[in-house]
CSV table of C-alpha atoms in Angstrom, one decimal:
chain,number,residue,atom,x,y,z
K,1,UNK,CA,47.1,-52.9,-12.6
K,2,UNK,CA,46.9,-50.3,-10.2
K,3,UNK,CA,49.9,-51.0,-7.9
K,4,UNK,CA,53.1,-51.7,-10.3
K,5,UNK,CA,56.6,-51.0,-9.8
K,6,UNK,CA,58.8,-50.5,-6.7
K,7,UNK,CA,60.2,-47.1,-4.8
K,8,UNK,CA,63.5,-47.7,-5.6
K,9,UNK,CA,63.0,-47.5,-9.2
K,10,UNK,CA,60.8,-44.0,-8.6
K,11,UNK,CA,57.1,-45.6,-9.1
K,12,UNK,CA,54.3,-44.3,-7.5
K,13,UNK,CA,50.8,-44.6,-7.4
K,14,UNK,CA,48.8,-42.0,-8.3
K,15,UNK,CA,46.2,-39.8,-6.0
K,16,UNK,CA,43.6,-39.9,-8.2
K,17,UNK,CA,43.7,-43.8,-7.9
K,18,UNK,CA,42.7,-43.6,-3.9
K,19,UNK,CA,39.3,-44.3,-4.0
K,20,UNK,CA,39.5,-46.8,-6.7
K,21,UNK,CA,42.2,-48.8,-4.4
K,22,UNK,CA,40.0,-48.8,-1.6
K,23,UNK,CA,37.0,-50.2,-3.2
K,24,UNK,CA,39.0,-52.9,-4.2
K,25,UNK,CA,40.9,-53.6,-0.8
K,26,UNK,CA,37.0,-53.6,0.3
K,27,UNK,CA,36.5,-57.2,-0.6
K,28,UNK,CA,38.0,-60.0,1.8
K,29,UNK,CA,39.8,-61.7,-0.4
K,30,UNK,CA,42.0,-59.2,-1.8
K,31,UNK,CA,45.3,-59.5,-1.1
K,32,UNK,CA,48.6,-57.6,-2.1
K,33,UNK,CA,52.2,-58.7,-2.2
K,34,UNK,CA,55.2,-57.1,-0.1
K,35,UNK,CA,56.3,-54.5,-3.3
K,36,UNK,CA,53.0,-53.9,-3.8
K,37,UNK,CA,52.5,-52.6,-0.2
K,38,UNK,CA,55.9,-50.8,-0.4
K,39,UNK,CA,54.9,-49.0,-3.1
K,40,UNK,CA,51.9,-47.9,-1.1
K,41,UNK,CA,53.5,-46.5,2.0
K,42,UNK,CA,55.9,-44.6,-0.1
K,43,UNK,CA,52.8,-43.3,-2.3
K,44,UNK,CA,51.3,-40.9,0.2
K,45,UNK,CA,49.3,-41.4,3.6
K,46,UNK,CA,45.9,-41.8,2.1
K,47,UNK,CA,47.3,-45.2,0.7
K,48,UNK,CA,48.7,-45.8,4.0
K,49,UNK,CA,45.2,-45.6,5.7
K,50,UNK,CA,44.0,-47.6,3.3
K,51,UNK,CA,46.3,-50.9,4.5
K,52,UNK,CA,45.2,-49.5,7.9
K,53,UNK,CA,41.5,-49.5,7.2
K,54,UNK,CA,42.0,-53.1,5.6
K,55,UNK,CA,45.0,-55.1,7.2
K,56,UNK,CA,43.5,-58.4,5.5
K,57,UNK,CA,45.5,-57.2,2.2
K,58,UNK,CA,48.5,-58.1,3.9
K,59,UNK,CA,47.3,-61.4,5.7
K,60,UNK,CA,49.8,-63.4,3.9
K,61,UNK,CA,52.7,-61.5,4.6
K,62,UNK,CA,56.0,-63.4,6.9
K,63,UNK,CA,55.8,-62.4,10.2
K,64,UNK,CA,58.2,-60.5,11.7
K,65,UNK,CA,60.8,-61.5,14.4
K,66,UNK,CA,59.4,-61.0,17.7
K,67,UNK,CA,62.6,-59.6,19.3
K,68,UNK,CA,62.8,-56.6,16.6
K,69,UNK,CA,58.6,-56.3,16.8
K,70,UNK,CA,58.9,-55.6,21.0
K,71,UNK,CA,61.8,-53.6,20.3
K,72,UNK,CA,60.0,-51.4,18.2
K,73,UNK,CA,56.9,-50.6,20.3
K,74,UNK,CA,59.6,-50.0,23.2
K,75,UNK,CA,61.1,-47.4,21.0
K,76,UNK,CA,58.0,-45.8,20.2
K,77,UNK,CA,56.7,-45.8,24.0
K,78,UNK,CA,59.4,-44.2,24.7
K,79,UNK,CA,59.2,-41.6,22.3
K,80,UNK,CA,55.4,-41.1,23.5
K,81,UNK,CA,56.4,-40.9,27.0
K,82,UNK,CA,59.4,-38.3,25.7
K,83,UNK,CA,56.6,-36.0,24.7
K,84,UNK,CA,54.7,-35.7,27.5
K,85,UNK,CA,57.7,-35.1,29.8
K,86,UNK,CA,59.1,-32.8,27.3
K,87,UNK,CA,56.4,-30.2,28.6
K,88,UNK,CA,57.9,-30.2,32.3
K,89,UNK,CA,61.1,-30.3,31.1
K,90,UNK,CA,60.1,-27.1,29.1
K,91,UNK,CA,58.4,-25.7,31.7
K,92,UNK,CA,61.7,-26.4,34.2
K,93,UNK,CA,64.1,-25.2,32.0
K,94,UNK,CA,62.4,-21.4,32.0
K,95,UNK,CA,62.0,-21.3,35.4
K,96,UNK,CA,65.6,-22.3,35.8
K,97,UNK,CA,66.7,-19.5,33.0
K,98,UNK,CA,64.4,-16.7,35.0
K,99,UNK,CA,65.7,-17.8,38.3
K,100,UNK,CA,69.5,-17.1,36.9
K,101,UNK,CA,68.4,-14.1,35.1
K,102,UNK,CA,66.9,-12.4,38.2
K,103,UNK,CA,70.5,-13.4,39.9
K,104,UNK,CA,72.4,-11.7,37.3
K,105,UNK,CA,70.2,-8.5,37.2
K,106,UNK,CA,70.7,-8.5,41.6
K,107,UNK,CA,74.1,-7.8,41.2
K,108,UNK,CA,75.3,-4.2,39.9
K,109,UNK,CA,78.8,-5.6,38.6
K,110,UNK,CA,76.9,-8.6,36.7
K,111,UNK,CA,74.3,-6.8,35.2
K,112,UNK,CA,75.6,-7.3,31.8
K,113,UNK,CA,75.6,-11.0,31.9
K,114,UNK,CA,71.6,-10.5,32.7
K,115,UNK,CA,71.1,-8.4,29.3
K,116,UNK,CA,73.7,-11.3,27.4
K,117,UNK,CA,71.0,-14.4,28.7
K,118,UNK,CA,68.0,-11.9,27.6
K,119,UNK,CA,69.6,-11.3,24.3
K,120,UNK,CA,70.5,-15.0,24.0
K,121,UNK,CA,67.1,-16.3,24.2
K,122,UNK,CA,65.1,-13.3,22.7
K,123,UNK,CA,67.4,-14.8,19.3
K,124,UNK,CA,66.6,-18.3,19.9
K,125,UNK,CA,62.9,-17.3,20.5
K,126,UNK,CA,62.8,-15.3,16.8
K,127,UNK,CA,64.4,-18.4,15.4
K,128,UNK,CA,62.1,-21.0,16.6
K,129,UNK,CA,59.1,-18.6,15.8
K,130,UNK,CA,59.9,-18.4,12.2
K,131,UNK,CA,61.6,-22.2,11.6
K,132,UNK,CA,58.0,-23.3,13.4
K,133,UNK,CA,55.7,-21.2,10.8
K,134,UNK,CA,58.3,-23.0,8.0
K,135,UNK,CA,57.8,-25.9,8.8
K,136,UNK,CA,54.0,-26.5,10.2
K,137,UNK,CA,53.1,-24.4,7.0
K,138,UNK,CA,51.9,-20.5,7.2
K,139,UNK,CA,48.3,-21.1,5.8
K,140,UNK,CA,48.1,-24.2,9.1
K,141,UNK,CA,47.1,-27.5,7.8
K,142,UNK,CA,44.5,-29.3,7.1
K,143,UNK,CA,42.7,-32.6,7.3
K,144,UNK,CA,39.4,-34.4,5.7
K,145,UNK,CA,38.6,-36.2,8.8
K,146,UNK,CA,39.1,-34.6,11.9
K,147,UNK,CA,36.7,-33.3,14.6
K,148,UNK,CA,39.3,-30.2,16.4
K,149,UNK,CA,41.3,-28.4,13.9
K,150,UNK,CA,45.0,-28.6,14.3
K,151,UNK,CA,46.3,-25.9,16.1
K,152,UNK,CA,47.6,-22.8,14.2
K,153,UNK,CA,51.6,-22.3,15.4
K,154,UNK,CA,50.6,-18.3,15.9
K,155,UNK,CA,50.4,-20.0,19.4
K,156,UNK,CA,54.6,-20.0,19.4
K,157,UNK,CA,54.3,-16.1,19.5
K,158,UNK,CA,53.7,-16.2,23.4
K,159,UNK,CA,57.1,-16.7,25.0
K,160,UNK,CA,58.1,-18.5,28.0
K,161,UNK,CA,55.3,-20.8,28.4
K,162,UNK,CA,55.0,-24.3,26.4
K,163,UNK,CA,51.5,-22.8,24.5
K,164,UNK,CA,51.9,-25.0,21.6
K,165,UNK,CA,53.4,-27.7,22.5
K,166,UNK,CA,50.5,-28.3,26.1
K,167,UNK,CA,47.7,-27.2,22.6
K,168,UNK,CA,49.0,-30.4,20.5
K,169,UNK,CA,49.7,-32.5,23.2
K,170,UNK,CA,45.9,-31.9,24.8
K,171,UNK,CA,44.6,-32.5,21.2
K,172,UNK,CA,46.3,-35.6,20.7
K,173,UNK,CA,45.1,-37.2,23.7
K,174,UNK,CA,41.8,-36.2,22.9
K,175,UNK,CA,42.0,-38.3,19.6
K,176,UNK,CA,43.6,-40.9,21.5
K,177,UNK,CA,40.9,-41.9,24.3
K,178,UNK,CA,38.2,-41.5,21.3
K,179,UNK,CA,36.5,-45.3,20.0
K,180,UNK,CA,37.1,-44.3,16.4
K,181,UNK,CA,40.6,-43.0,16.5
K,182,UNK,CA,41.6,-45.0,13.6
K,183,UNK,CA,39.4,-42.9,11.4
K,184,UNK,CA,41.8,-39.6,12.9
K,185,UNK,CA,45.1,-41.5,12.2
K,186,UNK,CA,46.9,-38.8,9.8
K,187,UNK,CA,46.0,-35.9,12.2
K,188,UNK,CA,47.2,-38.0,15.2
K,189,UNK,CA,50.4,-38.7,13.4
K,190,UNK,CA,51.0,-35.2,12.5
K,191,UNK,CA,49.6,-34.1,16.2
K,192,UNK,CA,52.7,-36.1,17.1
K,193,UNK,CA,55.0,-35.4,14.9
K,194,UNK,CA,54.9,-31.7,16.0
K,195,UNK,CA,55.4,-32.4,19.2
K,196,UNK,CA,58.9,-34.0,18.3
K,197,UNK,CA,59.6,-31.5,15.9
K,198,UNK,CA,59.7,-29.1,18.6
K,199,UNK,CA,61.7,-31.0,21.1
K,200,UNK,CA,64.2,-30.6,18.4
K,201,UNK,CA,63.7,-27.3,18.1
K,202,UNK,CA,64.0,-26.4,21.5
K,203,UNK,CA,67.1,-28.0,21.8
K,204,UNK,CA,68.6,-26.4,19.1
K,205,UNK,CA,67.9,-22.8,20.0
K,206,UNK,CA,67.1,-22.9,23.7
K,207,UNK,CA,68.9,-25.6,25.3
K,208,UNK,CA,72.1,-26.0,23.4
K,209,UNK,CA,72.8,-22.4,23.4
K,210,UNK,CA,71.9,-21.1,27.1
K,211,UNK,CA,73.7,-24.1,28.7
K,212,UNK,CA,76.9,-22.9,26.9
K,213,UNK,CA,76.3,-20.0,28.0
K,214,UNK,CA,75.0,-19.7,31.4
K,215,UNK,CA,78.1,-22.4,31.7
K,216,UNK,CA,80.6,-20.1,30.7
K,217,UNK,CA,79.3,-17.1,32.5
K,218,UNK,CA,79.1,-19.1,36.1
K,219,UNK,CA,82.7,-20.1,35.3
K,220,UNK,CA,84.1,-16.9,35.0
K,221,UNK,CA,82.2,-15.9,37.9
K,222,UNK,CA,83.1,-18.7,40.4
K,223,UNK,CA,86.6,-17.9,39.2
K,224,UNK,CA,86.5,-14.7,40.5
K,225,UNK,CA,85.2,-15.8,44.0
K,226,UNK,CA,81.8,-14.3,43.4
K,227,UNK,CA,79.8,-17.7,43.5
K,228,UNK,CA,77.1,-18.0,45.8
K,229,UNK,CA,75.4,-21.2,46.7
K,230,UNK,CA,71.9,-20.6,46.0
K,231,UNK,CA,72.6,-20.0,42.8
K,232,UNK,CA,74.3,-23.5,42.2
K,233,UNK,CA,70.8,-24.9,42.4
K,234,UNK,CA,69.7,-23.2,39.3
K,235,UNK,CA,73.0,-23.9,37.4
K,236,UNK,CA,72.2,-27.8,37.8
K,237,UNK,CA,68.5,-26.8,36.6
K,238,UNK,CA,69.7,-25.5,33.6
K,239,UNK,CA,71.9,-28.5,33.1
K,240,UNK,CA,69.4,-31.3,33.9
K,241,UNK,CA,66.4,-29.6,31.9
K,242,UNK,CA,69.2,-29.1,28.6
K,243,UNK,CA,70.6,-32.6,29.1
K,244,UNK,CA,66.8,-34.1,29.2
K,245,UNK,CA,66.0,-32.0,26.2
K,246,UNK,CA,68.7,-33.3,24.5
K,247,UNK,CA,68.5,-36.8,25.0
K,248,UNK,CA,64.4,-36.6,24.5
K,249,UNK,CA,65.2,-34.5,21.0
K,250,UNK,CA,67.5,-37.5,20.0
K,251,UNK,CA,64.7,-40.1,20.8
K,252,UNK,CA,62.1,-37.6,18.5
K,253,UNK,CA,64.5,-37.1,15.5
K,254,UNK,CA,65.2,-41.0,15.6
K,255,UNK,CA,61.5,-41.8,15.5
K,256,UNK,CA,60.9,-39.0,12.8
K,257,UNK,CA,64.0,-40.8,10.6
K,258,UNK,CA,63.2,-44.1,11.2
K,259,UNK,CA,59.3,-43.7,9.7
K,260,UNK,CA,60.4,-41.2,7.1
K,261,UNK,CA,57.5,-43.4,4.3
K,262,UNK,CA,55.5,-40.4,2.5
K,263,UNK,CA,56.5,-37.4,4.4
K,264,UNK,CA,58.1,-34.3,3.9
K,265,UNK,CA,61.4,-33.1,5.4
K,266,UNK,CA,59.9,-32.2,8.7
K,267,UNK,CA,58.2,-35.2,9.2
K,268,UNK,CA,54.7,-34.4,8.0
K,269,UNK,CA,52.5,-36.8,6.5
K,270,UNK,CA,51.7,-36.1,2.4
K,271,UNK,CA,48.1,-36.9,1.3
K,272,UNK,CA,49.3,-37.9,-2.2
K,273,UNK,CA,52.2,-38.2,-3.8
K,274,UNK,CA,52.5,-37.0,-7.0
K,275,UNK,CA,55.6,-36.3,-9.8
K,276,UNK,CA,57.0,-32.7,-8.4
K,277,UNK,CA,56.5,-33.8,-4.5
K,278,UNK,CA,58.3,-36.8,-5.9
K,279,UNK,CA,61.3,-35.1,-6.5
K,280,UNK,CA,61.3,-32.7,-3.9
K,281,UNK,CA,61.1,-35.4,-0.8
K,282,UNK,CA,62.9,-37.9,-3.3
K,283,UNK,CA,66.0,-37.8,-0.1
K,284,UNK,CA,62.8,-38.6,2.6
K,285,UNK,CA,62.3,-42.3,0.3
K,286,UNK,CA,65.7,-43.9,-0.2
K,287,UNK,CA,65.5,-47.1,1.1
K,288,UNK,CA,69.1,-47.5,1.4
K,289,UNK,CA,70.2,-48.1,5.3
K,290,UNK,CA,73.1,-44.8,4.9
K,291,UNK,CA,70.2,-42.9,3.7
K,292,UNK,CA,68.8,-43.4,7.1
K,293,UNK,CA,72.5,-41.8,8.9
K,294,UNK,CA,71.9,-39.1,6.5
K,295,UNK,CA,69.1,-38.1,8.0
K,296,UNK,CA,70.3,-38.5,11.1
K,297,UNK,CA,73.6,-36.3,10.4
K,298,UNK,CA,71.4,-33.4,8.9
K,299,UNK,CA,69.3,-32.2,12.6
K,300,UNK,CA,73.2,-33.2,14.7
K,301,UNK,CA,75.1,-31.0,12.1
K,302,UNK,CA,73.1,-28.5,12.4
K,303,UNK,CA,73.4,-28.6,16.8
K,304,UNK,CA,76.9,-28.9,16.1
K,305,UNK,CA,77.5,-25.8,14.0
K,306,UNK,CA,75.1,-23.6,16.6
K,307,UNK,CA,77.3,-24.5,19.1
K,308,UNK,CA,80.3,-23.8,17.3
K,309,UNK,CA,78.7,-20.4,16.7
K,310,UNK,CA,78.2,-19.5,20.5
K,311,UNK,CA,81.2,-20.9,21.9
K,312,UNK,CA,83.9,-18.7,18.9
K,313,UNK,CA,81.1,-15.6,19.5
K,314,UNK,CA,82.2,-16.2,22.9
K,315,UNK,CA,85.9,-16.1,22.2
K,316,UNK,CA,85.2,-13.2,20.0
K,317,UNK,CA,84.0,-11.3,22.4
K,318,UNK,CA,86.9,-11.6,24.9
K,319,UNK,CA,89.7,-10.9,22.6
K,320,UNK,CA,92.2,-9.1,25.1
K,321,UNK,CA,95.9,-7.8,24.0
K,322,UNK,CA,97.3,-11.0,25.4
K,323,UNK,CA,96.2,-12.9,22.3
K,324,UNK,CA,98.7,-13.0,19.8
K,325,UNK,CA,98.4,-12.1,16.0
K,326,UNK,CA,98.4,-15.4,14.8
K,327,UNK,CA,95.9,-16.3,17.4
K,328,UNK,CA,93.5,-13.4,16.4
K,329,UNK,CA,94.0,-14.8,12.8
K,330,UNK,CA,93.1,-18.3,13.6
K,331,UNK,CA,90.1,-17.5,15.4
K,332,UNK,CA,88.3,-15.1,12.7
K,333,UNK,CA,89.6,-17.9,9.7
K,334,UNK,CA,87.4,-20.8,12.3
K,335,UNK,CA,84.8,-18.2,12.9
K,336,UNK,CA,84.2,-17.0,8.8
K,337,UNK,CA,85.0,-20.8,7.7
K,338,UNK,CA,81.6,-21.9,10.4
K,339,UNK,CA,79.8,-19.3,8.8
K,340,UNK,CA,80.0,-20.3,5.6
K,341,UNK,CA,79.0,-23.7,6.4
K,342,UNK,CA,75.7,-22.8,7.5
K,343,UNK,CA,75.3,-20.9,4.7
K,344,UNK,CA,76.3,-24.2,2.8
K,345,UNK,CA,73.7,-26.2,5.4
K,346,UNK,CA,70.4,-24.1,4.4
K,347,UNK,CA,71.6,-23.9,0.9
K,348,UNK,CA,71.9,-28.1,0.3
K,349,UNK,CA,68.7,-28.0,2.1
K,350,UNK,CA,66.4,-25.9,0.6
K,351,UNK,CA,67.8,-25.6,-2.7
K,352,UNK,CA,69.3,-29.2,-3.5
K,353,UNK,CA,67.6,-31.5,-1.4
K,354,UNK,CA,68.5,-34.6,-4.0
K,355,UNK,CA,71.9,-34.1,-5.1
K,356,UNK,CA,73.0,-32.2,-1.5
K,357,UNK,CA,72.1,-35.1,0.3
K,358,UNK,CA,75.4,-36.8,0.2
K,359,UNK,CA,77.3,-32.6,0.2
K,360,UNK,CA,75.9,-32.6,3.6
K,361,UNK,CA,77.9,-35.7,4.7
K,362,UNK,CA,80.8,-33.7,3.3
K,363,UNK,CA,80.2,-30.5,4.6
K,364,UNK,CA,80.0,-32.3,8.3
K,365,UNK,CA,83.8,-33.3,7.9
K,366,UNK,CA,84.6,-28.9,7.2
K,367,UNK,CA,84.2,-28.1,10.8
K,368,UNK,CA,85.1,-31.2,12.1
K,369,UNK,CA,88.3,-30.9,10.9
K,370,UNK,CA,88.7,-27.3,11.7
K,371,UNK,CA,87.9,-28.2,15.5
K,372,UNK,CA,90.6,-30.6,15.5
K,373,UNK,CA,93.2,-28.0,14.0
K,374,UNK,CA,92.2,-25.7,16.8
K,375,UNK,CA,92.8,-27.9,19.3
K,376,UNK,CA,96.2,-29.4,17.9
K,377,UNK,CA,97.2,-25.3,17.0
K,378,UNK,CA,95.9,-24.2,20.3
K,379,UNK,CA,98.1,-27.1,22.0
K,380,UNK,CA,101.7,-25.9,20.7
K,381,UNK,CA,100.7,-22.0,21.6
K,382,UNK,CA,102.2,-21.3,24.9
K,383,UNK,CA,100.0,-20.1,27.5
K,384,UNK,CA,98.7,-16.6,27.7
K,385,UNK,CA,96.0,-15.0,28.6
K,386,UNK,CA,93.7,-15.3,25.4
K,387,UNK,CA,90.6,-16.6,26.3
K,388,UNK,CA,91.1,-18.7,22.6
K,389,UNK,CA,94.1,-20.9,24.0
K,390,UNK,CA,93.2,-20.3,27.9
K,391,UNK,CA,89.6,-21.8,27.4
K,392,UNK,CA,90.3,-25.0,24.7
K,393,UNK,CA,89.5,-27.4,27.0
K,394,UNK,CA,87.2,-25.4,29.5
K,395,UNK,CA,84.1,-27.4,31.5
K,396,UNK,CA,81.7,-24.9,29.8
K,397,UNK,CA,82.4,-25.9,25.9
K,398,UNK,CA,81.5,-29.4,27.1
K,399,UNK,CA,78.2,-28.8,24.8
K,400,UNK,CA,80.1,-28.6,22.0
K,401,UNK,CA,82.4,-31.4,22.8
K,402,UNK,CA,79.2,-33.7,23.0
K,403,UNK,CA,77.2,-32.6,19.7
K,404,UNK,CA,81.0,-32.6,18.2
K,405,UNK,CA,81.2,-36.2,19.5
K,406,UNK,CA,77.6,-37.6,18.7
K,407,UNK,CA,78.1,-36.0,15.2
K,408,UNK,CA,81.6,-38.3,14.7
K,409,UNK,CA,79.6,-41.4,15.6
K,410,UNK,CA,77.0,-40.7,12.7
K,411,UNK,CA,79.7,-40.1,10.2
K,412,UNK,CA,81.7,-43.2,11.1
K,413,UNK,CA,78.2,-45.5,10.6
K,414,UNK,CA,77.4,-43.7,7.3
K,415,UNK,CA,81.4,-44.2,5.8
K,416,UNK,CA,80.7,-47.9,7.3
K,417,UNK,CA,77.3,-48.7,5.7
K,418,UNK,CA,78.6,-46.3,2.4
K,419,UNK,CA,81.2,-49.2,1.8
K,420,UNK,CA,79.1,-51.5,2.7
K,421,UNK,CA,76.7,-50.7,0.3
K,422,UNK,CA,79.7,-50.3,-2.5
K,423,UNK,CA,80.0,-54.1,-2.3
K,424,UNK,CA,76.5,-55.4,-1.3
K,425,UNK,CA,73.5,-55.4,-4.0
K,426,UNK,CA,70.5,-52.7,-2.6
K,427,UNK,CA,68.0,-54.4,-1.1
K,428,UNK,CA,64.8,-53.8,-2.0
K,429,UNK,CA,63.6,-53.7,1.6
K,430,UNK,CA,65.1,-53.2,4.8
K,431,UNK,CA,64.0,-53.9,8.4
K,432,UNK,CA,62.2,-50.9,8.6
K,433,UNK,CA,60.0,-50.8,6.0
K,434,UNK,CA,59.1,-54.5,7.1
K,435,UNK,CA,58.6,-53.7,10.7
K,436,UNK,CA,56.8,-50.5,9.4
K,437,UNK,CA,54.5,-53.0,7.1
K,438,UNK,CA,53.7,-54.8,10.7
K,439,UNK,CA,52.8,-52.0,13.0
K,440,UNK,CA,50.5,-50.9,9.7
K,441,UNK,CA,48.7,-54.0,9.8
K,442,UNK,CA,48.3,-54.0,13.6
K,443,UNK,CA,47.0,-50.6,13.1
K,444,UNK,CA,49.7,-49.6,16.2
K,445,UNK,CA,52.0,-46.8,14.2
């Protein structure tokens, strides 16, 4: 038989058997059990259009709960509507971040803070470019059926505007209003897909990183009774337009975990599945439920130790005489010991993406518990003037307070489900995959 096995024992059906399954879905009365269509929504997205193309296989499957079915589609409306905002919220966010550029370059004395918001997005803007080419693949992908070719991320190369993002977004919706978009599904998918991906992205080197800044920089001014009230306006900009990109990027890396069947570590759809992409996206089709807060802990440990980064860079750059030795001590140990975990971070993901799956839970508690020593060390220092103890507590490392926060909650559901799971026998499905089996069959993922 064709379809034999399950994924959690590592079986797979093989690409070369695509066109054989489909002539035999053809026929009305074939039908296929629940493993059987596990096995092929982990085996690659040609199999997966295939229990599109023919939802009869699955006629006799239980239905699902209504409750978790209308829960779902609000989840992924949401998500939809989440990308097309995400363009205006793009859009805002640089006009905010020009409007508070132009103010610092106005004043003579604040000049400096200008060149610092130039420098801090020109690094972002490098990072995204080349983490975009990584991950939508530098020969551009491909697709059998598709009537537009996808578009090729060279587009990222023009700054400021939303290029890329307004390309995909117009090219999905042209699929979408099309009679025979069911025929386009993988493109459409991936079309979307990108769009989330770079939500995340821009949160992660745009958002995150100028609202610490620009936060810190307007404090330090309005604390030296230079604040003027126009400028106010484009403070709260900046903070709406992050905080909306941050709460639209958790909506898109929740979709792209929660659908992880037969894609790659970006979220991409894979034709076929065979023995070597097996193993290399073996973390992407773990059907255990911590598997799924693993995933989620990998995109928030990474936010977490980029602001990390910006806000000790920050403290590095103000070191004054009034911080004392041990202080000066404390802060290059937190800054090196960061540093090395995102070393760590790229190294469990590129390099050991099976056995680093569970290091990266581990590494997450490294900084975690260096942030609380901080706080406790800078707590029994008396007060001075070193920006390191001054600013523990200040209004503009609030960023870092929430992605330190939102990264606890992730760690305390994975420690939860891990024990669960110690005790529990694995199930061979979870609510997922059977609400994914549903949406397949309605032909509405």
């Amino acid at each position: 038989m064709v379809l034999q096995g399950h994924p959690s024992d590592g079986s797979f059906v093989w690409g070369d058997q695509c066109d054989y399954l489909r002539c035999l879905c053809q026929f009305k009365s074939a039908r296929v059990s629940r493993d059987q269509m596990m096995l092929m929504i982990y085996s690659g997205f040609d199999f997966i259009k295939i229990a599109r193309d023919y939802p009869h296989i699955a006629a006799e499957h239980p239905p699902v709960p209504r409750l978790f079915v209308f829960a779902m589609k609000v989840f992924v409306w949401i998500s939809i509507v989440c990308g097309w905002l995400s363009i205006f919220v793009n859009l805002l966010f640089m006009s905010s971040l020009i409007w508070i550029t132009v103010y610092w370059f106005s004043y003579p004395s604040k000049v400096n803070n200008g060149w610092w918001t130039i420098i801090c997005y020109v690094v972002g803007y490098v990072i995204e470019i080349v983490v975009t080419m990584v991950a939508e693949g530098l020969t551009g992908r491909h697709y059998e059926d598709q009537l537009w070719h996808y578009p090729s991320s060279n587009l990222k190369i023009i700054p400021i505007f939303p290029v890329f993002e307004s390309y995909l977004m117009a090219l999905a919706l042209r699929y979408a209003v099309m009679k025979e978009r069911q025929r386009y599904f993988i493109i459409r998918r991936d079309l979307w897909c990108s769009v989330a991906v770079q939500q995340i992205f821009h949160t992660l080197f745009f958002a995150f990183p100028q609202v610490t800044l620009q936060l810190y920089l307007y404090t330090t001014r309005k604390s030296k009774g230079t604040a003027i009230d126009d400028t106010t306006v484009c403070i709260w900009l900046l903070l709406g337009a992050g905080g909306a990109s941050c709460f639209m990027s958790i909506f898109a890396n929740s979709r792209l975990v929660l659908f992880p069947h037969s894609c790659n570590a970006f979220g991409f759809a894979i034709r076929n599945v065979n023995p070597e992409a097996r193993k290399r996206n073996h973390f992407l089709s773990d059907l255990r439920p911590s598997e799924v807060c693993i995933r989620l802990i990998y995109i928030h440990l990474l936010t977490y130790l980029i602001t990390l980064i910006i806000v000790l860079f920050i403290h590095l750059l103000n070191i004054t005489r009034g911080c004392e030795r041990n202080e000066q001590v404390m802060l290059a140990v937190y800054f090196g010991i960061i540093l090395v975990c995102v070393i760590l971070y790229f190294v469990f993901l590129n390099y050991l993406p099976q056995k680093g799956v569970c290091a990266m839970c581990y590494l997450s508690f490294v900084p975690i518990i260096m942030q609380v020593a901080y706080y406790i060390f800078a707590w029994h220092e008396p007060a001075n003037e070193c920006s390191f103890i001054m600013y523990r507590f200040a209004g503009w490392t609030v960023p870092n307070m929430v992605a330190f926060g939102i990264l606890c909650v992730y760690l305390c559901f994975w420690i939860a489900l891990s024990i669960k799971e110690c005790f529990v026998p694995r199930a061979k499905e979870n609510l997922i995959d059977h609400l994914t089996c549903y949406f397949i069959q309605q032909q509405s993922l």
